[in-house]
CSV table of C-alpha atoms and ligand atoms in Angstrom, one decimal:
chain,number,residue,atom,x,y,z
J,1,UNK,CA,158.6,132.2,-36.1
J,2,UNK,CA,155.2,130.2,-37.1
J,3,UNK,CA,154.7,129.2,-33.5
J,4,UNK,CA,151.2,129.7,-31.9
J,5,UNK,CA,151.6,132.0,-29.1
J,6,UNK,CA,152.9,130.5,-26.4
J,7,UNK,CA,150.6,129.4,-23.0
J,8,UNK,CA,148.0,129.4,-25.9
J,9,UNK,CA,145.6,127.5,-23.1
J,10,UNK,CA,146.2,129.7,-20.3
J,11,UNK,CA,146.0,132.5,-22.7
J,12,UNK,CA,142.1,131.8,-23.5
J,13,UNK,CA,141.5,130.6,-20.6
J,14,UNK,CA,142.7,132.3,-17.4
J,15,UNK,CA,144.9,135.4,-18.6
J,16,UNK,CA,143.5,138.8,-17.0
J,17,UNK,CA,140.9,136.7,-15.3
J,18,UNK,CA,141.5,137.6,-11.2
J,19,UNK,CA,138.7,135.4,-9.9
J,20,UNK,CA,139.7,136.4,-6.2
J,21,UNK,CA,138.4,140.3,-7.2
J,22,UNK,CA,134.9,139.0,-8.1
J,23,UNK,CA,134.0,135.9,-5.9
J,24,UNK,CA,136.0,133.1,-7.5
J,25,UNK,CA,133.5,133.2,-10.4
J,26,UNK,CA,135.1,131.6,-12.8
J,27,UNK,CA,133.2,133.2,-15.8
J,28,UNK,CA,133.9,137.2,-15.6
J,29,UNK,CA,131.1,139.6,-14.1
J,30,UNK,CA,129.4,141.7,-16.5
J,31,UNK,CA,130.9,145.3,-15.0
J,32,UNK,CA,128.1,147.4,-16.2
J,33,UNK,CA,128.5,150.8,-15.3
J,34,UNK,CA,129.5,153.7,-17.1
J,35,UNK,CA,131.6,155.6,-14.0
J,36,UNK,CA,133.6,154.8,-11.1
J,37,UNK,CA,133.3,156.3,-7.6
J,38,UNK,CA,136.4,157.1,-5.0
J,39,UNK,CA,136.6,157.7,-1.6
J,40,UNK,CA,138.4,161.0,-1.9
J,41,UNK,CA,139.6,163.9,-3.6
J,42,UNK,CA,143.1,162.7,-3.4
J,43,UNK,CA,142.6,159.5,-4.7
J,44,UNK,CA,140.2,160.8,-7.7
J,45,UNK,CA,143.0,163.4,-8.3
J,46,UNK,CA,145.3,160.3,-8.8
J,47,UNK,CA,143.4,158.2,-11.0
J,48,UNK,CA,142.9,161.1,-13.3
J,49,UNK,CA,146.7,160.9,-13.7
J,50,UNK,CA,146.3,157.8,-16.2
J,51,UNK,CA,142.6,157.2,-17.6
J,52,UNK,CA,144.2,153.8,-19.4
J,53,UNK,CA,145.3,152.3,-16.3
J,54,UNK,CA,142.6,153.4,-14.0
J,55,UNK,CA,139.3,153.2,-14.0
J,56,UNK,CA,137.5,156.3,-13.6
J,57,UNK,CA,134.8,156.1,-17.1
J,58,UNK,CA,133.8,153.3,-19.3
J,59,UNK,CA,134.5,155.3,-22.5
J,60,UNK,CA,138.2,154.8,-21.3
J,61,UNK,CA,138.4,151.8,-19.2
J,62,UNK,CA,136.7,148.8,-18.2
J,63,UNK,CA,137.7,145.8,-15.9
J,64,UNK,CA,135.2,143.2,-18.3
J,65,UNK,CA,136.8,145.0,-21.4
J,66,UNK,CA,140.6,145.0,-19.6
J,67,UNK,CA,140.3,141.1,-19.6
J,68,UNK,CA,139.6,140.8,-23.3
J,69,UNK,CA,142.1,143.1,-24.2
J,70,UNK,CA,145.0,141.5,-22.0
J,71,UNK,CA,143.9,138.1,-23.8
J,72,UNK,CA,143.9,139.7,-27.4
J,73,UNK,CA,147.3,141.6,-26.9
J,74,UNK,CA,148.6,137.9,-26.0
J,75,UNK,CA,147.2,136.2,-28.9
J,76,UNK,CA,148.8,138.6,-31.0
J,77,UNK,CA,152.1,138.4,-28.5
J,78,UNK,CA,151.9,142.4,-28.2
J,79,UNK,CA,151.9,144.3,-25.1
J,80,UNK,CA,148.5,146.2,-25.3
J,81,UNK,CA,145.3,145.7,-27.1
J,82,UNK,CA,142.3,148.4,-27.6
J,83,UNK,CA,138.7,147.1,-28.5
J,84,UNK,CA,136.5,149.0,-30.7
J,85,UNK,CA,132.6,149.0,-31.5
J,86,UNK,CA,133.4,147.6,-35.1
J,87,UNK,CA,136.7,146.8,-36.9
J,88,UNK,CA,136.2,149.6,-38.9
J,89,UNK,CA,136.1,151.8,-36.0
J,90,UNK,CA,139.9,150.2,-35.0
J,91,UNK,CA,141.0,150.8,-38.9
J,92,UNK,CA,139.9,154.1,-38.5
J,93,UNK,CA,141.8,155.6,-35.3
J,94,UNK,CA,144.6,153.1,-36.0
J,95,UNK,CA,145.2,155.0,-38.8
J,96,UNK,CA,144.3,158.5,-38.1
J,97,UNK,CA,146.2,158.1,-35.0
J,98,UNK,CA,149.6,158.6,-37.0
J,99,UNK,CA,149.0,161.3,-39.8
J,100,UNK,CA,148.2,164.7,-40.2
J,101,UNK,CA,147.3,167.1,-42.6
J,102,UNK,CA,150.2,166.9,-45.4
J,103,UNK,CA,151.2,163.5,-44.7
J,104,UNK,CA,151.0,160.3,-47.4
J,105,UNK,CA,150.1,156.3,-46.9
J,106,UNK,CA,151.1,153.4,-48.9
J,107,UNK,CA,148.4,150.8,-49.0
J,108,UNK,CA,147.9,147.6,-50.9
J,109,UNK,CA,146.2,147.4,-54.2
J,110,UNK,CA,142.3,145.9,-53.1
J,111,UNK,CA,141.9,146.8,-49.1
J,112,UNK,CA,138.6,146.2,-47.3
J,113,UNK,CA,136.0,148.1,-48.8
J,114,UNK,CA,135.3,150.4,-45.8
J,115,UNK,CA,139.0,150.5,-45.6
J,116,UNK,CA,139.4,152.0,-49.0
J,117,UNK,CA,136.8,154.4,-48.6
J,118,UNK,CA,138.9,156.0,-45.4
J,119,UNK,CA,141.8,156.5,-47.5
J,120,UNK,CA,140.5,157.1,-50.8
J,121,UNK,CA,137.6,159.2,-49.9
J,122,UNK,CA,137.8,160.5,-46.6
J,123,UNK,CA,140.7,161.0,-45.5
J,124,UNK,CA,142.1,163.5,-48.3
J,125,UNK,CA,139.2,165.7,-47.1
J,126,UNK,CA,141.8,166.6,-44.5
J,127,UNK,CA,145.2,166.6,-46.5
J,128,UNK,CA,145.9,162.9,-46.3
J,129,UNK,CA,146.4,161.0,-49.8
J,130,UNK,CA,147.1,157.5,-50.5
J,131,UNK,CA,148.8,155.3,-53.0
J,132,UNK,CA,147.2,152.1,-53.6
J,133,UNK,CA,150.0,149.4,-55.0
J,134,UNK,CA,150.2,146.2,-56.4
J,135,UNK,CA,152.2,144.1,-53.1
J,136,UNK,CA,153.1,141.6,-53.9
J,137,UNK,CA,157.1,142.9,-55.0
J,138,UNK,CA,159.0,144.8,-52.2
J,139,UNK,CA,160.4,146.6,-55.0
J,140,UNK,CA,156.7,148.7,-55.9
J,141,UNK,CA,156.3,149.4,-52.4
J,142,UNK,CA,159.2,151.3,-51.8
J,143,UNK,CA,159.1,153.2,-55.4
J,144,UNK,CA,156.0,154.5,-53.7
J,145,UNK,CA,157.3,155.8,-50.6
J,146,UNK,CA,157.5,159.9,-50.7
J,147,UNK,CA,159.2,162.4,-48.7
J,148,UNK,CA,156.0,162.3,-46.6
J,149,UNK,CA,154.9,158.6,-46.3
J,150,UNK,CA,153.7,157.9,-42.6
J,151,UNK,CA,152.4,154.5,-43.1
J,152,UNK,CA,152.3,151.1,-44.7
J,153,UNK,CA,149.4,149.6,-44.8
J,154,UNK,CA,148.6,145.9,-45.3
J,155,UNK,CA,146.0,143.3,-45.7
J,156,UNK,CA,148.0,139.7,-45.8
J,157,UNK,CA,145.4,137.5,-47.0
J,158,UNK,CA,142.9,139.7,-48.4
J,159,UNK,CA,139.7,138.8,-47.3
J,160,UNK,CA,138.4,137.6,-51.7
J,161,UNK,CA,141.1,136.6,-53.3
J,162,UNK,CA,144.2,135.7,-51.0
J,163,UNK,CA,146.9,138.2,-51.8
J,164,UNK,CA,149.4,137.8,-49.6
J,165,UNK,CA,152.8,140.6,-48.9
J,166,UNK,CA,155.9,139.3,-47.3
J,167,UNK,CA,155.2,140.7,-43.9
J,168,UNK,CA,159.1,140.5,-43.3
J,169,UNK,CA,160.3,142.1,-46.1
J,170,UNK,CA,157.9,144.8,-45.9
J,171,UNK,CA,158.3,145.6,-42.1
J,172,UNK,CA,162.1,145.9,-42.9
J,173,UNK,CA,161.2,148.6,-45.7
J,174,UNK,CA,159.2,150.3,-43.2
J,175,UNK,CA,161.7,150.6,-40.6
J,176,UNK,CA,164.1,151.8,-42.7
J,177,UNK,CA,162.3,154.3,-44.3
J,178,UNK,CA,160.8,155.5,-40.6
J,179,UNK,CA,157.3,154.4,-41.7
J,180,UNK,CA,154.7,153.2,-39.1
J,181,UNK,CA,153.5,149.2,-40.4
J,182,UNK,CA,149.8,148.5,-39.8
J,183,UNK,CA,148.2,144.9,-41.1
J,184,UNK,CA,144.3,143.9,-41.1
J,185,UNK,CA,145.4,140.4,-39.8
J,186,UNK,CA,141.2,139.3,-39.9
J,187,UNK,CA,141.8,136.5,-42.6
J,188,UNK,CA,144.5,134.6,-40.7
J,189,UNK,CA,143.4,135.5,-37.4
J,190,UNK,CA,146.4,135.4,-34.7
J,191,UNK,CA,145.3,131.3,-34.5
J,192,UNK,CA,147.1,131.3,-38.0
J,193,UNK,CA,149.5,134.2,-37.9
J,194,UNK,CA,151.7,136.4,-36.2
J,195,UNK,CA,152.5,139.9,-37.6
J,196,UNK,CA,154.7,140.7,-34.9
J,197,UNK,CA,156.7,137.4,-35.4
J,198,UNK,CA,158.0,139.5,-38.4
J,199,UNK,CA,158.1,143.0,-37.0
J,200,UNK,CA,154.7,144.4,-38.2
J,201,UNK,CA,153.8,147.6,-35.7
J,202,UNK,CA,150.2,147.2,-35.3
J,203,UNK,CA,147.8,144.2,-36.0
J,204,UNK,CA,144.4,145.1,-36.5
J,205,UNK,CA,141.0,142.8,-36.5
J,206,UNK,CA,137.6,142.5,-37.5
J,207,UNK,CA,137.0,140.4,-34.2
J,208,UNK,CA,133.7,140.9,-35.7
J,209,UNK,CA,135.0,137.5,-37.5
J,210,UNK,CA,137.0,134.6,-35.7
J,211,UNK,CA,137.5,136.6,-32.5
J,212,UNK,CA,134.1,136.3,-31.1
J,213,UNK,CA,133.0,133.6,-34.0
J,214,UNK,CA,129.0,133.0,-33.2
J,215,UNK,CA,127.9,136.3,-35.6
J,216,UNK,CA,126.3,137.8,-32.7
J,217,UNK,CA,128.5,141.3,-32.2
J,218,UNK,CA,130.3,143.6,-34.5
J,219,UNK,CA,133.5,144.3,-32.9
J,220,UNK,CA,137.2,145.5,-33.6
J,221,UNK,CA,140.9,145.6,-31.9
J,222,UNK,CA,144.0,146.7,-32.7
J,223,UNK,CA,147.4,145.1,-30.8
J,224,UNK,CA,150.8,146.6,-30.5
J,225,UNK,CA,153.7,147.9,-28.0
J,226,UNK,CA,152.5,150.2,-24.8
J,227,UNK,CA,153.8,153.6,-26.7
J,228,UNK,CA,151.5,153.1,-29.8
J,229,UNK,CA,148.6,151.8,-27.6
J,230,UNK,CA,148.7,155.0,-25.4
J,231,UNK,CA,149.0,157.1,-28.4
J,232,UNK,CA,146.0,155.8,-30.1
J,233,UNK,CA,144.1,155.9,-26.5
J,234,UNK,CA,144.9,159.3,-25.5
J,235,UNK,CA,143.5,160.9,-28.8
J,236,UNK,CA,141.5,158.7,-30.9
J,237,UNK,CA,140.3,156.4,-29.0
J,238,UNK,CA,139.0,158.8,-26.4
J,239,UNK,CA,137.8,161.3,-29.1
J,240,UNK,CA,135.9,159.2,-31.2
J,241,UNK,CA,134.8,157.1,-28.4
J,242,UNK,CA,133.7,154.0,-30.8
J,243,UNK,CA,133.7,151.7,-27.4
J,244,UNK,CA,133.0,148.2,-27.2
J,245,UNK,CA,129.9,147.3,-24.2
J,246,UNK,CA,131.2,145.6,-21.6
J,247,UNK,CA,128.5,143.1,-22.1
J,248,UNK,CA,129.9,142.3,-25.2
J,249,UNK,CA,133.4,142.4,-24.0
J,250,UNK,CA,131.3,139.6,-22.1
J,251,UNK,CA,130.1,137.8,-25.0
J,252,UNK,CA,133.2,137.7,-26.5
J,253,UNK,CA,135.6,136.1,-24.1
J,254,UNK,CA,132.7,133.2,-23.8
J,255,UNK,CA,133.3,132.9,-27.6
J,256,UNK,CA,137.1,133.4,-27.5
J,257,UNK,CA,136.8,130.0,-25.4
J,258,UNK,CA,137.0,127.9,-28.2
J,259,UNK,CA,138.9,129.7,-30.4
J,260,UNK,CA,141.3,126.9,-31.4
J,261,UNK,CA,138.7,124.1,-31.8
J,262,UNK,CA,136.7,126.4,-34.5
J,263,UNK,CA,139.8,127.6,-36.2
J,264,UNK,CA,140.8,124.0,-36.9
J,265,UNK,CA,137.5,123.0,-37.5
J,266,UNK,CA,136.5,125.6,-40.4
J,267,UNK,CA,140.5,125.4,-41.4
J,268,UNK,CA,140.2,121.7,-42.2
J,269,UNK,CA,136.7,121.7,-43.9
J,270,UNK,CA,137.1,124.4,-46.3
J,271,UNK,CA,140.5,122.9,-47.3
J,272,UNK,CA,138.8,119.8,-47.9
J,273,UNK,CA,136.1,122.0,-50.5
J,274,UNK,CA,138.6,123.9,-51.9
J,275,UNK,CA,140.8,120.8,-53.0
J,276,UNK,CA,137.7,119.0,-54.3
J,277,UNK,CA,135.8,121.7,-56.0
J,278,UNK,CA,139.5,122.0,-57.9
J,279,UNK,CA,138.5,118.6,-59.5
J,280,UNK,CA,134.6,119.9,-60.1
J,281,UNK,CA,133.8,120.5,-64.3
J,282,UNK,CA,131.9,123.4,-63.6
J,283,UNK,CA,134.5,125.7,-61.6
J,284,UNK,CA,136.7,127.6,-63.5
J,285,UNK,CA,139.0,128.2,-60.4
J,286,UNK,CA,139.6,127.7,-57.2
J,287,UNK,CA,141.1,130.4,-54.5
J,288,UNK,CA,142.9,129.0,-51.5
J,289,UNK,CA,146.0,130.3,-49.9
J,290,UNK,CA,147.3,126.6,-49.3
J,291,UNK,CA,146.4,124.9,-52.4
J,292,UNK,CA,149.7,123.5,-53.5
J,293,UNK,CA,149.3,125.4,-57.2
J,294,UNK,CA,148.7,128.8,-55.3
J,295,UNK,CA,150.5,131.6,-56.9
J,296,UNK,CA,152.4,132.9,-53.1
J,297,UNK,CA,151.9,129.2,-51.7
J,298,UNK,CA,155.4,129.6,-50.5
J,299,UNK,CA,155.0,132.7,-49.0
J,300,UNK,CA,152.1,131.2,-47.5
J,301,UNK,CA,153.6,128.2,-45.9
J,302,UNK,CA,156.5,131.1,-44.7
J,303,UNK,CA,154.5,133.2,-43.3
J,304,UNK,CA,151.0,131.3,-42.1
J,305,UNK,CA,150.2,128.2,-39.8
J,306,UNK,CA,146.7,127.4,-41.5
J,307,UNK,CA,144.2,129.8,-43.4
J,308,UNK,CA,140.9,129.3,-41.7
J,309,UNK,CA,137.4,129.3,-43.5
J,310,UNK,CA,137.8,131.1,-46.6
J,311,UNK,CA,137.8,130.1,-50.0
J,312,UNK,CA,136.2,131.3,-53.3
J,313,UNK,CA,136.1,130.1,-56.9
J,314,UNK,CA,134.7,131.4,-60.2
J,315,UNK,CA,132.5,129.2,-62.1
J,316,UNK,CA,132.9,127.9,-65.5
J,317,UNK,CA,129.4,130.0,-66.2
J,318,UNK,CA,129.6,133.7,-66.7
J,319,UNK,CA,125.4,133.6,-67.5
J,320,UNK,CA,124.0,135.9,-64.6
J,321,UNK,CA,121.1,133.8,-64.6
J,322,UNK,CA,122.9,130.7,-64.0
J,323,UNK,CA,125.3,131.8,-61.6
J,324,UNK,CA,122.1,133.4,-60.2
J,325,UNK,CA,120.6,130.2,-60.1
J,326,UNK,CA,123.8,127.9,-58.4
J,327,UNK,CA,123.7,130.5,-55.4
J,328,UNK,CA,120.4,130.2,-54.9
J,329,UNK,CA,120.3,126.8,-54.4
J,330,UNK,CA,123.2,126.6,-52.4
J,331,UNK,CA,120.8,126.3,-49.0
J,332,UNK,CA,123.9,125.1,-46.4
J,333,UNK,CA,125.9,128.1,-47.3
J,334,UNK,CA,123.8,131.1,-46.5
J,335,UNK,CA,124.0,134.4,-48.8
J,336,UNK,CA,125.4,137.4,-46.2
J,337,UNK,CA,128.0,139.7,-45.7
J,338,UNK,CA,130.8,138.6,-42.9
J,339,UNK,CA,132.3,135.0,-41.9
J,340,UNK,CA,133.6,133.7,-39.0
J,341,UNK,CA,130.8,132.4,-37.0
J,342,UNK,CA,129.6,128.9,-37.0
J,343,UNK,CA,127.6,129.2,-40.2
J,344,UNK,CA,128.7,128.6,-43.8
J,345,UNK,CA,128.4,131.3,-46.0
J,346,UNK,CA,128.6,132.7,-49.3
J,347,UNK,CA,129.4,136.0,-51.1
J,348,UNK,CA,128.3,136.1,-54.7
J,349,UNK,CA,130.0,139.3,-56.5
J,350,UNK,CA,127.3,139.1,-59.1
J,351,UNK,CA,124.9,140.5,-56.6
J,352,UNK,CA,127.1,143.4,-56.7
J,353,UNK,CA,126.2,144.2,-60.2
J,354,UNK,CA,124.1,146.5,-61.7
J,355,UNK,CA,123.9,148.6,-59.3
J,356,UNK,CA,123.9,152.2,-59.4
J,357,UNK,CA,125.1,153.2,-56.0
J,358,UNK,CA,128.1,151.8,-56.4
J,359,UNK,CA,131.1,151.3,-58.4
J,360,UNK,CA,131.1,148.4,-60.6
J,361,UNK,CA,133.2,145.4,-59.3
J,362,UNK,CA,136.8,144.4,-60.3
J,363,UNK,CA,136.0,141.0,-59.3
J,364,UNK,CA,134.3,139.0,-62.5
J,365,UNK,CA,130.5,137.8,-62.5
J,366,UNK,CA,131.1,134.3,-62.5
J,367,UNK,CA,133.2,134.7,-58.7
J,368,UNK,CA,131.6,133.5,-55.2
J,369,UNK,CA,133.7,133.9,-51.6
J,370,UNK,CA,132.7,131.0,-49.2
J,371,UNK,CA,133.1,130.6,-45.7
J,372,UNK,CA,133.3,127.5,-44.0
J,373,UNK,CA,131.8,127.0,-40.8
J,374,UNK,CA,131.2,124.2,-38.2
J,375,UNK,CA,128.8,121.8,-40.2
J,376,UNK,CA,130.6,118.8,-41.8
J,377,UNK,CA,132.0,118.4,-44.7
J,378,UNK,CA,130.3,115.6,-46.3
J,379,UNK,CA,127.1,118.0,-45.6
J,380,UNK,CA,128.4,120.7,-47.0
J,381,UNK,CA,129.4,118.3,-50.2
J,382,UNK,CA,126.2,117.4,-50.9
J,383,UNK,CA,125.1,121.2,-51.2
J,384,UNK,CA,127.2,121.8,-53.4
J,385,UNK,CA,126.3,118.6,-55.8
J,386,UNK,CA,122.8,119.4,-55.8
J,387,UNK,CA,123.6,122.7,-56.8
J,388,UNK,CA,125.6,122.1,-59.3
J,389,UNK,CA,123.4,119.7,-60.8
J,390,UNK,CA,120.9,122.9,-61.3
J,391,UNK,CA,123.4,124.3,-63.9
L,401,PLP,C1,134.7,142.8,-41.8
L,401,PLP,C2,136.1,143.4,-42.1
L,401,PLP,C3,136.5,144.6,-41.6
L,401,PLP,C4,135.5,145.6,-40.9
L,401,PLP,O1,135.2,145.1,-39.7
L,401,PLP,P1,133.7,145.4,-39.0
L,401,PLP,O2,133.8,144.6,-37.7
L,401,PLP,O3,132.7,144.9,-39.9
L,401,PLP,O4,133.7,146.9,-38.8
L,401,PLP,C5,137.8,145.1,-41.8
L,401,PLP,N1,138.7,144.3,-42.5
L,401,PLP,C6,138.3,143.1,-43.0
L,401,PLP,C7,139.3,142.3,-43.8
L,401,PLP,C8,137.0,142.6,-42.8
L,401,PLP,O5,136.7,141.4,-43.3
């Protein structure tokens, strides 16, 4: 069950790539063109039979964009993948895709933001509401189910403070209760876990993240069988048309290259923070999936092969001016939005308050997310110490 996918190597490596089409280059062309000509009526006739399988317009299909779909279907060991401008573009027609007006979601209790504001904001402009639950127990996600629940919707981590749902359990529930099961698998990444190991529907990224892991493009994907893949193609995919560039399709499967050798890398480092900030005066707490006192550490080592970059803590502080003061010093782990890429990071909530735009956080004052990236540990150590020496 927590086996990495299997041909791992050919997978990033080869898979999709048909060198003998293009010249034997072994890095893919750049196919940029937004149409596709045929030699007859006939033939154009025929293509227009399948717009997935063919390729006939870019908004629909690609061959550079086919190859990183093929390899991301494989990481997650689906049949079919679609790519996405954005990961909130995939969230978005992944979940449209199977409701109407009328219809019900359950959702965990704190999803992505953008997430959140689909179902809590947008989509009951057109009939569709959602419950938000508390899922960690089985038992609250199925006293939530209605009549007229389509979907389950999951976020195992979540992306600040490592919530995890038992992915078998809950794609059981769904199942029974005729529910479609959709997971935001960015945390883990499919280097760490495997929603479809456990029966999950569709698996959804931020590839904006791990995926294509240098911060250079904002991109999104959602894996699952042929059937759902055709449904989401056929009318929101196509409708919406939030497409992924071929270029960056390009971009990505360079990154995708060494997918393993930065999971492992960020993996092992922000373990190593976590586990010694634990032992730091001045943090209050530390958040890590696989820290042996975690609340769902079981769950975790059930259900997940590694957790990747992330970690956060809350400082013993809660003076905004101190906590103001750590971050800033903090030079090695750069304040901004996202992770994944080969920078360390950090997310201080307390720039989120006082702020009149937007609601005020649920998150405490004194709480900072981190990402680990490539940069040693040591280096990353002494940041920290020099930092907290300021406070
Ligand atoms: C970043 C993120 C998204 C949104 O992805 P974009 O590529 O920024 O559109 C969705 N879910 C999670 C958990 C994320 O971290």
């Amino acid at each position: 069950m927590k086996s990495q996918p299997k041909n791992l190597s050919h997978t990033l490596n080869h898979l999709g790539e048909n060198r003998e089409q293009y010249f034997n280059a072994i890095a893919p062309p750049i196919i940029q063109t937004s149409n596709f000509s045929f030699s007859s009526v006939q033939s154009f006739r025929k293509a227009l039979h399948d717009e997935l399988e063919n390729t006939i317009y870019t908004r629909g299909n690609n061959p550079t964009v086919k190859i990183l779909r093929e390899k991301l279907a494989a990481l997650e060991k689906t049949e079919d993948a679609l790519v996405f401008a954005s990961g909130s573009a995939a969230v978005a027609a992944t979940v449209i895709a199977q409701v109407k007006a009328g219809d019900h979601i359950v959702c965990v209790q704190s999803p992505y933001s953008w997430t959140y504001k689909l179902l809590h904001q947008f989509l009951p402009r057109f009939g569709v509401k959602t419950t938000f639950v508390n899922a960690q127990k089985i038992e609250t996600i199925e006293a939530a189910i209605k009549e007229n629940t389509k979907v389950l919707y999951l976020e195992s981590p979540n992306s600040m403070t490592f919530e995890l749902q038992d992915l078998k359990q809950c794609a059981q529930l769904a199942k029974k209760r005729g529910l479609v099961s959709i997971i935001d698998n960015s945390h883990a990444s499919p280097y760490y876990q495997n929603p479809a190991d456990f029966g999950i529907d569709l698996i959804l990224h931020s590839g904006t993240k791990y995926l294509n892991g240098h911060s250079d493009v904002v991109f999104g994907v959602v894996c699952g069988n042929h059937t759902q893949i055709r449904k989401i193609f056929e009318s929101e995919f196509m409708t919406l048309g939030a497409i992924m560039s071929p270029l960056e399709a390009a971009m990505v499967l360079r990154g995708l290259r060494t997918f393993p050798l930065r999971m492992e890398q960020s993996n092992k480092t922000a373990f190593a923070l976590a586990k010694w900030l634990e032992t730091q005066p001045k943090v209050k707490k530390v958040y890590h999936p696989l820290l042996p006192n975690s609340p769902q550490i079981e769950l975790a080592n059930a259900q997940m092969r590694g957790a990747g970059g992330l970690f956060s803590i809350e400082l013993v502080t809660e003076d905004i001016e101190k906590i103001e003061r750590f971050s800033n010093h903090l030079t090695r782990f750069l304040i901004a939005a996202s992770w994944g890429g080969h920078e360390s990071l950090q997310i201080p909530v307390c720039a989120f308050y006082g702020m009149e735009n937007r609601e005020k956080p649920t998150l405490p004052i004194n709480f900072i997310r981190f990402y680990a990236g490539l940069e040693s540990v040591e280096w990353l150590k002494e940041d920290f110490i020099q930092a907290f020496a300021e406070i």
